[in-house]
Amino acid sequence: MITEYLDGLVKNRLVPGGVLLVLQNEKEIFHEAFGEYDNNVSKVPFRKDTIFDIASLTKVVATLPATLRLITLNQLSLEDRVRKFFPEFKYDHIKIEHLLRHNSGLPADLSFCPRDEERDVIKEVFTVDLQYETGAKSVYSDIGMIILGKIIEKVSEKRLDDFVREEIFRPYDMIDTDYGVNNNELHRTASTELFKGKYVHGEVHDEKAFQLNGVSGSAGVFSTAKDIGKYAQYCLYPEKQSVIDPELFKKSHQSVINQRGLSFQVWDGKEPALSCGSEWPIGSYGHTGFTGTSLWIDPMNEIIVVFLTNVVQFGRDHQLMKIRKQLHTMIHHQLVGIS
């Protein structure tokens, strides 16, 4: 049933293709590739080990665990203020926790700037004005996560990509995960959006991350479904790792304000439903990426769903939000039954 659904997405040109991984109770239930992508030379079938630009999944797969790692090492605190590390930041009251919860008051994004134009992203990020009272609501913000990436660099005294690689990806055996793509792996890396007549391939899709040389707290990581699944297992079973204090890992999805934990979206049963669909249990948590990626975890039934596509190869006008809800509902019905 799931295979037929995925094949139908390709047949109806709703997505070029992708990889779906489903885990339950630490066992692999489903792991299949479907469809094909254009790498500017030829059509390439997706493989189970295809590498994807995971876009904003970077926030929960790299920036969040890196932050929690520094807190575990007592080098950072959720209560620390941004100005402790960057005195030039305009607002004295904004804390690390505000950045993670997307309730800092910072705007969602900078104005759009094409990827091939020069831009001082960091200067702009540090000079934006607040759009609402800090803590009053949650507005998903790339800006806050870019700042957090810079704080990680300041505290660790390492580049963000080096710190995350050494402290998160390697200890978690995420062998195919990193900022950027090695040229030797281009043959299994999915391309993304068409830009000036060529598909972006092997370079980060996100404009701001590209202008930051591919390394940002908001985007820039490339990974496989298998590696995202490895990371998700530690989210679900934090006591099985020692990199991050298990209680901190739990807080990232159990301490919830406005459907937001620490970076993770958390389903609270209030419509409109998140991309896992309304039939997943309250307390399910996950995140999405603009290129067409997503991770959802159901702690009640111990289900992990990693759904990686490169839907932006077909453009930015697509039906992926609807597709995600349909697919996740279908998976839940098959594994748990209709509630």
Short mmCIF file of C-alpha atoms in Angstrom, two decimals:
data_model
loop_
_atom_site.label_atom_id
_atom_site.label_comp_id
_atom_site.label_asym_id
_atom_site.label_seq_id
_atom_site.Cartn_x
_atom_site.Cartn_y
_atom_site.Cartn_z
CA MET A 1 0.00 0.00 0.00
CA ILE A 2 2.80 2.43 0.93
CA THR A 3 4.87 1.44 -2.11
CA GLU A 4 1.89 2.02 -4.39
CA TYR A 5 1.28 5.42 -2.82
CA LEU A 6 4.90 6.47 -3.36
CA ASP A 7 4.85 5.22 -6.96
CA GLY A 8 1.68 7.22 -7.51
CA LEU A 9 3.39 10.40 -6.32
CA VAL A 10 6.03 9.92 -9.01
CA LYS A 11 3.54 8.91 -11.70
CA ASN A 12 1.46 12.03 -11.03
CA ARG A 13 4.58 14.24 -10.93
CA LEU A 14 3.92 15.34 -7.36
CA VAL A 15 7.51 14.60 -6.36
CA PRO A 16 10.52 13.46 -8.43
CA GLY A 17 11.05 10.66 -5.92
CA GLY A 18 12.87 10.08 -2.67
CA VAL A 19 13.52 7.67 0.17
CA LEU A 20 11.18 6.56 2.95
CA LEU A 21 12.43 4.93 6.15
CA VAL A 22 10.06 3.68 8.85
CA LEU A 23 11.28 2.28 12.17
CA GLN A 24 9.28 0.91 15.08
CA ASN A 25 10.53 -0.51 18.37
CA GLU A 26 14.11 -0.20 17.05
CA LYS A 27 13.29 -2.38 14.02
CA GLU A 28 13.29 -1.37 10.38
CA ILE A 29 9.76 -1.72 9.03
CA PHE A 30 10.16 -0.08 5.65
CA HIS A 31 13.12 1.37 3.75
CA GLU A 32 12.67 2.00 0.05
CA ALA A 33 13.77 4.43 -2.64
CA PHE A 34 11.44 5.52 -5.44
CA GLY A 35 11.54 7.77 -8.50
CA GLU A 36 14.50 9.57 -10.07
CA TYR A 37 16.13 12.98 -10.19
CA ASP A 38 17.90 15.05 -12.83
CA ASN A 39 21.59 15.73 -12.08
CA ASN A 40 22.01 18.01 -15.11
CA VAL A 41 23.47 15.17 -17.15
CA SER A 42 20.96 12.36 -16.90
CA LYS A 43 18.07 10.95 -14.88
CA VAL A 44 19.34 9.07 -11.84
CA PRO A 45 17.23 6.57 -9.85
CA PHE A 46 17.04 7.26 -6.15
CA ARG A 47 18.86 4.76 -3.93
CA LYS A 48 18.38 3.90 -0.27
CA ASP A 49 21.71 5.64 0.39
CA THR A 50 21.00 8.75 -1.70
CA ILE A 51 22.33 11.86 0.02
CA PHE A 52 19.88 14.76 0.38
CA ASP A 53 20.19 18.43 1.20
CA ILE A 54 18.06 18.17 4.36
CA ALA A 55 17.55 21.97 4.56
CA SER A 56 15.93 22.99 7.86
CA LEU A 57 16.25 19.52 9.34
CA THR A 58 19.72 20.95 10.02
CA LYS A 59 18.12 22.83 12.91
CA VAL A 60 17.19 19.64 14.79
CA VAL A 61 19.91 17.29 13.49
CA ALA A 62 22.89 19.63 13.94
CA THR A 63 22.19 22.94 15.72
CA LEU A 64 19.95 21.54 18.46
CA PRO A 65 22.19 18.62 19.48
CA ALA A 66 25.30 20.83 19.27
CA THR A 67 23.64 23.29 21.66
CA LEU A 68 22.58 20.49 24.00
CA ARG A 69 26.11 19.06 23.87
CA LEU A 70 27.58 22.38 25.05
CA ILE A 71 24.97 22.56 27.82
CA THR A 72 25.86 18.99 28.84
CA LEU A 73 29.52 20.08 29.02
CA ASN A 74 28.48 23.06 31.20
CA GLN A 75 29.80 25.47 28.60
CA LEU A 76 26.39 26.93 27.78
CA SER A 77 23.00 27.38 29.42
CA LEU A 78 19.48 27.81 28.11
CA GLU A 79 19.37 30.94 30.29
CA ASP A 80 22.44 32.52 28.71
CA ARG A 81 21.68 35.73 26.84
CA VAL A 82 22.80 36.32 23.27
CA ARG A 83 24.65 39.49 24.30
CA LYS A 84 26.91 37.43 26.58
CA PHE A 85 28.57 36.19 23.39
CA PHE A 86 27.83 39.05 20.99
CA PRO A 87 27.67 42.42 22.77
CA GLU A 88 26.76 44.05 19.45
CA PHE A 89 23.39 42.26 19.48
CA LYS A 90 20.73 44.90 20.07
CA TYR A 91 18.56 43.11 22.63
CA ASP A 92 19.72 42.29 26.13
CA HIS A 93 16.84 40.03 27.17
CA ILE A 94 16.89 37.34 24.46
CA LYS A 95 18.17 33.97 25.67
CA ILE A 96 19.38 30.75 24.08
CA GLU A 97 16.05 29.14 24.94
CA HIS A 98 14.17 31.84 23.03
CA LEU A 99 16.20 31.07 19.91
CA LEU A 100 15.50 27.34 20.20
CA ARG A 101 11.79 27.85 20.82
CA HIS A 102 11.41 30.36 17.97
CA ASN A 103 9.74 32.83 20.35
CA SER A 104 12.49 35.45 20.53
CA GLY A 105 10.58 38.13 18.67
CA LEU A 106 13.03 38.00 15.78
CA PRO A 107 11.45 37.97 12.30
CA ALA A 108 11.10 34.75 10.35
CA ASP A 109 13.66 35.64 7.72
CA LEU A 110 15.71 38.28 5.97
CA SER A 111 14.47 39.78 2.73
CA PHE A 112 15.03 37.48 -0.24
CA CYS A 113 18.35 37.69 -2.04
CA PRO A 114 19.32 35.39 -4.94
CA ARG A 115 21.98 32.83 -4.13
CA ASP A 116 24.53 34.27 -6.55
CA GLU A 117 24.49 37.77 -5.06
CA GLU A 118 26.94 38.74 -2.34
CA ARG A 119 25.41 39.42 1.03
CA ASP A 120 26.66 39.99 4.57
CA VAL A 121 24.14 37.67 6.21
CA ILE A 122 25.62 37.91 9.70
CA LYS A 123 25.65 41.70 9.70
CA GLU A 124 22.00 41.75 8.65
CA VAL A 125 21.01 39.08 11.18
CA PHE A 126 22.51 41.04 14.06
CA THR A 127 20.79 44.30 13.08
CA VAL A 128 17.17 43.17 12.49
CA ASP A 129 14.38 44.65 14.58
CA LEU A 130 12.08 42.55 16.74
CA GLN A 131 8.66 41.88 15.20
CA TYR A 132 6.75 41.00 18.39
CA GLU A 133 7.22 40.84 22.15
CA THR A 134 9.67 38.12 23.17
CA GLY A 135 7.79 35.06 24.44
CA ALA A 136 4.39 36.30 23.30
CA LYS A 137 4.10 33.74 20.50
CA SER A 138 6.20 31.48 18.30
CA VAL A 139 7.30 32.54 14.82
CA TYR A 140 9.56 30.05 13.09
CA SER A 141 12.79 31.94 12.47
CA ASP A 142 15.86 31.14 10.42
CA ILE A 143 17.48 34.21 11.92
CA GLY A 144 17.45 32.89 15.48
CA MET A 145 19.04 29.61 14.43
CA ILE A 146 21.74 31.37 12.41
CA ILE A 147 22.62 33.36 15.53
CA LEU A 148 22.66 30.14 17.58
CA GLY A 149 25.08 28.59 15.09
CA LYS A 150 27.42 31.54 15.62
CA ILE A 151 27.11 31.18 19.42
CA ILE A 152 28.10 27.50 19.12
CA GLU A 153 31.22 28.59 17.22
CA LYS A 154 32.07 31.25 19.79
CA VAL A 155 31.71 28.90 22.76
CA SER A 156 33.39 25.87 21.21
CA GLU A 157 36.11 27.93 19.51
CA LYS A 158 35.56 25.78 16.40
CA ARG A 159 33.75 26.18 13.11
CA LEU A 160 30.18 24.98 13.37
CA ASP A 161 30.68 22.18 10.85
CA ASP A 162 33.83 20.95 12.62
CA PHE A 163 32.18 20.97 16.04
CA VAL A 164 29.04 19.18 14.90
CA ARG A 165 31.04 16.60 12.96
CA GLU A 166 33.32 15.83 15.91
CA GLU A 167 30.79 16.02 18.74
CA ILE A 168 27.57 14.74 17.13
CA PHE A 169 27.87 13.05 13.75
CA ARG A 170 30.91 10.86 14.48
CA PRO A 171 29.83 9.71 17.97
CA TYR A 172 26.39 8.87 16.56
CA ASP A 173 27.93 6.95 13.63
CA MET A 174 26.23 9.21 11.09
CA ILE A 175 28.79 8.32 8.44
CA ASP A 176 26.98 9.98 5.50
CA THR A 177 26.09 13.23 7.27
CA ASP A 178 27.99 16.50 7.05
CA TYR A 179 27.82 20.10 5.99
CA GLY A 180 28.25 19.99 2.22
CA VAL A 181 29.06 16.98 0.04
CA ASN A 182 32.38 15.39 -0.80
CA ASN A 183 32.96 15.35 -4.57
CA ASN A 184 33.35 11.57 -4.36
CA GLU A 185 29.72 11.34 -3.25
CA LEU A 186 28.15 13.58 -5.90
CA HIS A 187 27.05 10.51 -7.85
CA ARG A 188 24.58 9.65 -5.08
CA THR A 189 23.55 13.17 -4.09
CA ALA A 190 20.12 14.39 -5.12
CA SER A 191 19.98 17.71 -6.94
CA THR A 192 17.45 20.33 -5.90
CA GLU A 193 16.01 23.44 -7.55
CA LEU A 194 16.54 24.76 -11.06
CA PHE A 195 18.57 27.98 -10.94
CA LYS A 196 19.53 29.84 -14.13
CA GLY A 197 19.07 26.76 -16.26
CA LYS A 198 20.86 24.22 -14.02
CA TYR A 199 19.75 22.16 -11.05
CA VAL A 200 21.59 22.97 -7.83
CA HIS A 201 23.70 19.87 -7.23
CA GLY A 202 26.12 19.22 -4.40
CA GLU A 203 25.70 22.77 -3.07
CA VAL A 204 23.29 23.88 -0.36
CA HIS A 205 19.92 25.02 -1.71
CA ASP A 206 19.17 27.62 0.97
CA GLU A 207 20.29 31.06 -0.21
CA LYS A 208 21.49 32.37 3.16
CA ALA A 209 23.38 29.17 3.93
CA PHE A 210 25.02 29.35 0.50
CA GLN A 211 26.06 32.94 1.19
CA LEU A 212 27.52 31.70 4.49
CA ASN A 213 29.76 29.29 2.55
CA GLY A 214 27.41 26.38 3.13
CA VAL A 215 27.61 26.37 6.93
CA SER A 216 24.73 27.79 8.95
CA GLY A 217 22.70 27.05 12.05
CA SER A 218 19.55 27.04 9.93
CA ALA A 219 20.56 24.89 6.91
CA GLY A 220 23.50 23.29 5.15
CA VAL A 221 23.59 19.66 6.29
CA PHE A 222 23.40 16.79 3.79
CA SER A 223 22.40 13.30 4.97
CA THR A 224 20.72 9.98 4.20
CA ALA A 225 17.52 8.46 5.52
CA LYS A 226 19.53 5.84 7.41
CA ASP A 227 21.62 8.45 9.22
CA ILE A 228 18.59 10.57 10.12
CA GLY A 229 17.05 7.37 11.46
CA LYS A 230 20.13 6.77 13.64
CA TYR A 231 19.82 10.25 15.10
CA ALA A 232 16.09 9.84 15.66
CA GLN A 233 16.70 6.64 17.63
CA TYR A 234 18.79 8.64 20.09
CA CYS A 235 16.02 11.23 20.33
CA LEU A 236 13.56 8.44 21.11
CA TYR A 237 15.89 6.48 23.39
CA PRO A 238 18.22 9.16 24.82
CA GLU A 239 19.47 6.90 27.59
CA LYS A 240 21.25 4.81 24.92
CA GLN A 241 23.78 7.59 24.24
CA SER A 242 26.14 9.62 26.39
CA VAL A 243 26.83 12.64 24.18
CA ILE A 244 23.88 14.64 25.53
CA ASP A 245 22.24 14.57 28.95
CA PRO A 246 19.16 12.36 28.38
CA GLU A 247 16.96 14.76 30.32
CA LEU A 248 17.91 17.57 27.95
CA PHE A 249 17.02 15.38 24.98
CA LYS A 250 13.63 14.72 26.58
CA LYS A 251 13.08 18.41 27.24
CA SER A 252 13.52 19.12 23.53
CA HIS A 253 10.09 17.60 22.88
CA GLN A 254 8.41 17.34 26.30
CA SER A 255 8.63 21.00 27.33
CA VAL A 256 6.25 22.61 24.85
CA ILE A 257 5.10 26.18 24.23
CA ASN A 258 2.90 26.99 21.21
CA GLN A 259 3.52 23.60 19.54
CA ARG A 260 7.26 24.11 19.86
CA GLY A 261 9.74 22.29 22.07
CA LEU A 262 13.41 23.08 21.75
CA SER A 263 13.51 23.39 17.95
CA PHE A 264 11.14 20.44 17.40
CA GLN A 265 7.53 20.97 16.44
CA VAL A 266 5.28 19.08 18.84
CA TRP A 267 1.73 18.02 17.97
CA ASP A 268 -0.73 19.17 20.67
CA GLY A 269 -3.97 18.13 18.98
CA LYS A 270 -4.99 21.65 18.02
CA GLU A 271 -5.89 22.26 14.38
CA PRO A 272 -4.50 22.96 11.91
CA ALA A 273 -2.61 19.70 12.12
CA LEU A 274 1.14 19.59 11.73
CA SER A 275 2.68 17.67 8.84
CA CYS A 276 2.42 14.32 10.68
CA GLY A 277 -1.36 14.57 10.33
CA SER A 278 -4.04 14.82 12.99
CA GLU A 279 -4.18 11.09 13.78
CA TRP A 280 -0.71 10.86 15.25
CA PRO A 281 -0.79 10.92 19.08
CA ILE A 282 -0.44 14.18 20.96
CA GLY A 283 3.22 14.53 21.89
CA SER A 284 4.53 13.34 18.53
CA TYR A 285 7.36 15.58 17.40
CA GLY A 286 9.34 16.36 14.29
CA HIS A 287 10.54 18.90 11.77
CA THR A 288 10.50 19.59 8.04
CA GLY A 289 12.95 20.94 5.48
CA PHE A 290 12.19 23.28 2.57
CA THR A 291 13.79 21.01 -0.04
CA GLY A 292 11.21 18.31 0.73
CA THR A 293 12.49 16.51 3.81
CA SER A 294 10.92 15.57 7.12
CA LEU A 295 11.39 13.61 10.34
CA TRP A 296 8.55 12.59 12.66
CA ILE A 297 8.72 10.61 15.90
CA ASP A 298 5.81 9.06 17.78
CA PRO A 299 7.13 8.31 21.29
CA MET A 300 3.93 6.56 22.37
CA ASN A 301 4.16 3.86 19.72
CA GLU A 302 7.94 4.16 19.23
CA ILE A 303 7.61 5.02 15.53
CA ILE A 304 10.13 6.99 13.48
CA VAL A 305 9.38 8.17 9.94
CA VAL A 306 12.09 9.73 7.78
CA PHE A 307 10.74 10.98 4.46
CA LEU A 308 13.33 12.57 2.19
CA THR A 309 12.45 14.05 -1.21
CA ASN A 310 13.81 16.80 -3.44
CA VAL A 311 10.39 18.18 -4.33
CA VAL A 312 11.86 21.61 -5.15
CA GLN A 313 13.24 20.09 -8.34
CA PHE A 314 9.67 20.59 -9.56
CA GLY A 315 9.58 24.14 -8.14
CA ARG A 316 8.30 25.76 -4.96
CA ASP A 317 4.60 25.38 -5.71
CA HIS A 318 3.82 21.85 -4.59
CA GLN A 319 1.48 19.73 -2.45
CA LEU A 320 4.01 18.24 -0.03
CA MET A 321 2.24 19.42 3.13
CA LYS A 322 -0.86 17.47 2.06
CA ILE A 323 1.27 14.50 0.94
CA ARG A 324 3.11 14.34 4.26
CA LYS A 325 -0.17 14.21 6.19
CA GLN A 326 -1.57 11.48 3.93
CA LEU A 327 1.59 9.38 4.08
CA HIS A 328 2.09 9.64 7.83
CA THR A 329 -1.56 8.83 8.47
CA MET A 330 -1.30 5.78 6.20
CA ILE A 331 1.84 4.58 7.99
CA HIS A 332 0.24 5.05 11.39
CA HIS A 333 -2.86 3.12 10.36
CA GLN A 334 -0.73 0.22 9.17
CA LEU A 335 1.44 0.07 12.30
CA VAL A 336 -1.03 0.97 15.01
CA GLY A 337 -4.50 0.68 13.52
CA ILE A 338 -7.21 3.28 13.13
CA SER A 339 -7.85 5.11 16.38
#
